[in-house]
mmCIF file of C-alpha atoms in Angstrom:
data_model
loop_
_atom_site.group_PDB
_atom_site.id
_atom_site.type_symbol
_atom_site.label_atom_id
_atom_site.label_comp_id
_atom_site.label_asym_id
_atom_site.label_seq_id
_atom_site.Cartn_x
_atom_site.Cartn_y
_atom_site.Cartn_z
ATOM 1 C CA MET L 1 39.536 -33.621 -25.740
ATOM 2 C CA VAL L 2 41.762 -31.303 -23.679
ATOM 3 C CA THR L 3 44.986 -32.184 -22.018
ATOM 4 C CA ASP L 4 45.349 -30.946 -18.456
ATOM 5 C CA ASN L 5 48.670 -31.777 -16.761
ATOM 6 C CA GLY L 6 49.120 -34.807 -18.896
ATOM 7 C CA GLN L 7 45.624 -36.191 -18.360
ATOM 8 C CA ASP L 8 42.929 -36.332 -20.935
ATOM 9 C CA VAL L 9 39.815 -34.491 -19.819
ATOM 10 C CA GLU L 10 36.691 -34.415 -21.932
ATOM 11 C CA PHE L 11 34.140 -31.636 -21.819
ATOM 12 C CA GLU L 12 30.760 -32.304 -23.269
ATOM 13 C CA GLU L 13 28.924 -29.335 -24.628
ATOM 14 C CA ASP L 14 25.628 -29.289 -22.794
ATOM 15 C CA ASP L 15 23.022 -26.931 -24.210
ATOM 16 C CA GLY L 16 21.177 -26.923 -20.873
ATOM 17 C CA TYR L 17 24.217 -25.750 -18.903
ATOM 18 C CA LEU L 18 23.745 -22.496 -17.030
ATOM 19 C CA SER L 19 26.473 -20.777 -15.121
ATOM 20 C CA ARG L 20 25.927 -20.130 -11.473
ATOM 21 C CA SER L 21 25.631 -16.403 -12.187
ATOM 22 C CA GLU L 22 22.971 -17.000 -14.845
ATOM 23 C CA LYS L 23 20.971 -19.208 -12.475
ATOM 24 C CA LYS L 24 21.161 -16.457 -9.854
ATOM 25 C CA ARG L 25 20.027 -13.791 -12.347
ATOM 26 C CA ARG L 26 17.064 -15.923 -13.433
ATOM 27 C CA SER L 27 15.981 -16.711 -9.899
ATOM 28 C CA THR L 28 16.258 -13.017 -8.962
ATOM 29 C CA ALA L 29 14.115 -12.066 -11.978
ATOM 30 C CA ILE L 30 11.514 -14.671 -11.007
ATOM 31 C CA GLN L 31 11.614 -13.400 -7.423
ATOM 32 C CA LYS L 32 10.894 -9.855 -8.645
ATOM 33 C CA ILE L 33 7.919 -11.101 -10.673
ATOM 34 C CA GLY L 34 6.637 -12.864 -7.564
ATOM 35 C CA GLU L 35 7.005 -9.656 -5.534
ATOM 36 C CA GLU L 36 5.239 -7.640 -8.214
ATOM 37 C CA LEU L 37 2.398 -10.141 -8.199
ATOM 38 C CA ALA L 38 2.239 -9.954 -4.394
ATOM 39 C CA SER L 39 1.642 -6.198 -4.587
ATOM 40 C CA TYR L 40 -1.758 -6.848 -6.205
ATOM 41 C CA PRO L 41 -4.874 -7.452 -4.116
ATOM 42 C CA ILE L 42 -5.762 -11.119 -3.631
ATOM 43 C CA SER L 43 -8.811 -10.778 -5.912
ATOM 44 C CA ALA L 44 -6.559 -9.645 -8.770
ATOM 45 C CA ILE L 45 -4.073 -12.444 -8.099
ATOM 46 C CA ARG L 46 -6.898 -14.970 -8.470
ATOM 47 C CA SER L 47 -7.453 -13.740 -12.029
ATOM 48 C CA PHE L 48 -3.917 -14.840 -12.957
ATOM 49 C CA ASN L 49 -5.042 -18.502 -12.899
ATOM 50 C CA LEU L 50 -2.108 -19.647 -10.797
ATOM 51 C CA PRO L 51 -1.793 -23.266 -9.694
ATOM 52 C CA ASP L 52 -3.672 -24.002 -6.458
ATOM 53 C CA PHE L 53 -0.541 -24.547 -4.366
ATOM 54 C CA LEU L 54 0.809 -21.131 -5.424
ATOM 55 C CA MET L 55 -2.509 -19.375 -4.921
ATOM 56 C CA GLN L 56 -2.666 -20.774 -1.403
ATOM 57 C CA GLU L 57 0.792 -19.346 -0.661
ATOM 58 C CA TYR L 58 -0.249 -15.888 -1.888
ATOM 59 C CA GLU L 59 -3.374 -16.024 0.270
ATOM 60 C CA GLU L 60 -1.217 -16.885 3.285
ATOM 61 C CA LEU L 61 1.191 -14.078 2.382
ATOM 62 C CA HIS L 62 -1.616 -11.532 2.502
ATOM 63 C CA THR L 63 -2.447 -12.569 6.073
ATOM 64 C CA ILE L 64 1.123 -12.212 7.378
ATOM 65 C CA THR L 65 1.910 -8.961 9.160
ATOM 66 C CA LYS L 66 5.514 -9.439 10.343
ATOM 67 C CA HIS L 67 8.194 -8.152 7.972
ATOM 68 C CA GLU L 68 10.642 -11.032 8.338
ATOM 69 C CA ALA L 69 7.886 -13.625 7.973
ATOM 70 C CA LYS L 70 6.718 -11.914 4.764
ATOM 71 C CA ARG L 71 10.263 -11.877 3.427
ATOM 72 C CA ARG L 72 10.672 -15.606 4.088
ATOM 73 C CA LYS L 73 7.292 -16.364 2.511
ATOM 74 C CA MET L 74 8.277 -14.346 -0.577
ATOM 75 C CA GLN L 75 11.512 -16.327 -0.811
ATOM 76 C CA TYR L 76 9.491 -19.542 -0.672
ATOM 77 C CA ILE L 77 7.033 -18.291 -3.286
ATOM 78 C CA GLY L 78 9.964 -17.333 -5.516
ATOM 79 C CA LYS L 79 11.298 -20.870 -5.201
ATOM 80 C CA MET L 80 7.876 -22.272 -6.128
ATOM 81 C CA LEU L 81 7.581 -19.911 -9.107
ATOM 82 C CA ARG L 82 10.703 -21.463 -10.626
ATOM 83 C CA GLU L 83 8.634 -24.606 -11.205
ATOM 84 C CA VAL L 84 5.841 -22.744 -13.005
ATOM 85 C CA ASP L 85 5.791 -21.279 -16.515
ATOM 86 C CA ILE L 86 6.421 -17.644 -15.695
ATOM 87 C CA GLU L 87 5.805 -16.095 -19.129
ATOM 88 C CA PRO L 88 1.977 -15.879 -18.908
ATOM 89 C CA ILE L 89 2.304 -14.258 -15.484
ATOM 90 C CA ARG L 90 4.889 -11.777 -16.759
ATOM 91 C CA ALA L 91 2.675 -10.918 -19.752
ATOM 92 C CA ARG L 92 -0.362 -10.299 -17.526
ATOM 93 C CA ILE L 93 1.661 -8.061 -15.203
ATOM 94 C CA GLU L 94 2.921 -6.042 -18.186
ATOM 95 C CA GLU L 95 -0.653 -5.700 -19.505
ATOM 96 C CA ALA L 96 -1.799 -4.464 -16.113
ATOM 97 C CA GLN L 97 1.048 -1.935 -15.941
ATOM 98 C CA GLU L 98 0.303 -0.663 -19.440
ATOM 99 C CA GLY L 99 -3.354 -0.323 -18.499
ATOM 100 C CA LYS L 100 -2.427 1.667 -15.403
ATOM 101 C CA ALA L 101 -0.175 3.936 -17.456
ATOM 102 C CA ALA L 102 -2.924 4.595 -20.007
ATOM 103 C CA GLN L 103 -5.447 5.201 -17.257
ATOM 104 C CA SER L 104 -3.074 7.610 -15.552
ATOM 105 C CA ALA L 105 -2.490 9.479 -18.816
ATOM 106 C CA ASP L 106 -6.254 9.834 -19.348
ATOM 107 C CA PHE L 107 -6.667 11.074 -15.779
ATOM 108 C CA HIS L 108 -3.971 13.736 -16.215
ATOM 109 C CA HIS L 109 -5.439 14.817 -19.557
ATOM 110 C CA LEU L 110 -8.842 15.384 -17.926
ATOM 111 C CA GLU L 111 -7.241 17.260 -15.022
ATOM 112 C CA ARG L 112 -5.459 19.615 -17.434
ATOM 113 C CA LEU L 113 -8.675 20.116 -19.379
ATOM 114 C CA ARG L 114 -10.522 20.984 -16.161
ATOM 115 C CA GLU L 115 -7.817 23.490 -15.183
ATOM 116 C CA ARG L 116 -7.974 25.130 -18.592
ATOM 117 C CA LEU L 117 -11.771 25.445 -18.301
ATOM 118 C CA ILE L 118 -11.495 27.016 -14.854
ATOM 119 C CA GLN L 119 -8.939 29.520 -16.163
ATOM 120 C CA GLY L 120 -11.427 30.536 -18.875
ATOM 121 C CA ASP L 121 -9.641 29.019 -21.870
ATOM 122 C CA LYS L 122 -12.096 29.281 -24.792
ATOM 123 C CA GLU L 123 -10.017 26.822 -26.806
ATOM 124 C CA ALA L 124 -10.555 24.144 -24.133
ATOM 125 C CA LEU L 125 -14.306 24.636 -24.404
ATOM 126 C CA SER L 126 -14.216 24.292 -28.194
ATOM 127 C CA THR L 127 -12.050 21.162 -27.812
ATOM 128 C CA ILE L 128 -14.685 19.627 -25.561
ATOM 129 C CA VAL L 129 -17.498 20.511 -27.964
ATOM 130 C CA GLU L 130 -15.581 18.950 -30.878
ATOM 131 C CA SER L 131 -14.514 15.845 -28.952
ATOM 132 C CA TYR L 132 -17.787 15.161 -27.161
ATOM 133 C CA PRO L 133 -20.832 16.030 -29.289
ATOM 134 C CA ASN L 134 -23.247 14.936 -26.537
ATOM 135 C CA VAL L 135 -21.908 17.496 -24.048
ATOM 136 C CA ASP L 136 -24.441 19.543 -22.077
ATOM 137 C CA LEU L 137 -22.883 23.010 -22.408
ATOM 138 C CA GLN L 138 -25.208 24.577 -19.876
ATOM 139 C CA LYS L 139 -24.229 22.018 -17.230
ATOM 140 C CA LEU L 140 -20.550 22.350 -18.097
ATOM 141 C CA ARG L 141 -20.596 26.153 -17.838
ATOM 142 C CA GLN L 142 -22.527 25.984 -14.571
ATOM 143 C CA LEU L 143 -19.936 23.616 -13.064
ATOM 144 C CA VAL L 144 -17.109 25.915 -14.187
ATOM 145 C CA ARG L 145 -18.871 28.971 -12.691
ATOM 146 C CA ASN L 146 -19.511 27.190 -9.401
ATOM 147 C CA THR L 147 -15.888 26.048 -9.234
ATOM 148 C CA LYS L 148 -14.646 29.611 -9.767
ATOM 149 C CA LYS L 149 -16.969 30.910 -7.027
ATOM 150 C CA GLU L 150 -15.764 28.244 -4.601
ATOM 151 C CA MET L 151 -12.153 29.119 -5.357
ATOM 152 C CA GLU L 152 -12.788 32.838 -4.808
ATOM 153 C CA LYS L 153 -14.525 32.213 -1.470
ATOM 154 C CA GLU L 154 -11.899 29.606 -0.512
ATOM 155 C CA LYS L 155 -14.581 27.005 0.106
ATOM 156 C CA PRO L 156 -14.088 23.258 -0.348
ATOM 157 C CA LEU L 157 -13.898 22.486 -4.066
ATOM 158 C CA LYS L 158 -17.007 20.342 -4.433
ATOM 159 C CA SER L 159 -17.853 21.722 -7.876
ATOM 160 C CA SER L 160 -14.322 21.105 -9.099
ATOM 161 C CA LYS L 161 -14.757 17.426 -8.297
ATOM 162 C CA LEU L 162 -18.152 17.404 -9.964
ATOM 163 C CA LEU L 163 -16.636 19.047 -13.045
ATOM 164 C CA PHE L 164 -13.935 16.391 -13.205
ATOM 165 C CA ARG L 165 -16.544 13.612 -12.855
ATOM 166 C CA TYR L 166 -18.592 15.129 -15.645
ATOM 167 C CA LEU L 167 -15.545 15.297 -17.918
ATOM 168 C CA ARG L 168 -14.742 11.679 -17.080
ATOM 169 C CA GLU L 169 -18.341 10.644 -17.876
ATOM 170 C CA LEU L 170 -18.055 12.383 -21.235
ATOM 171 C CA ASP L 171 -14.738 10.677 -21.921
ATOM 172 C CA GLN L 172 -16.063 7.220 -21.026
ATOM 173 C CA GLY L 173 -19.463 7.653 -22.625
#
C-alpha cells in the first residue's frame, strides 16, 4: 500500500505486466522474423508448417508488387505472428542460416582449392589425394591443364567451371 497525496493506492504485482517499451521491442522482433521468413521462396515457407491463415497471407504477399502494399501486408503478417508460437519458426530460420553459412564455407574452400591447383600447388594435389581416395588423377590433371590453356588464350573459362564441379562431386561423394 502506497500513500499518494493522502490517498491509499494499491499496486498489485502482476507477473504478466509488460512495459510499453517491452511490448514494442517484442513486436519489432516478431516483425523482423516475419520479414526474414518472407525473404524465402513460397515453397520453403510451406515447409515451416505455418497455420493456414498465415500461409495464405504469405502467398498473397508474394503476389504483391507495390512497395507500400507489401509494407502494409508485412505489418499485418507481423500482427498475426504475435498470435502464433514464434519459437519453432525462429529455430527453423536459424537452422537455415547456419546451413547457408556452412554451404558457403564449403564453396569457398573448394574455390581456394581450385585456385591452388591452377597455380600448380603440389601440396593442394596431395591434399586432394589424401582427402578423396576415389579421385581420378588423370581427369583432375587434364581439367587443370585445360583451365591453364584457357587462361593463357583468354578464352571463356569452361574448364575452370568443370574443375570446380569435379571438386564438388568429390566433396559430396
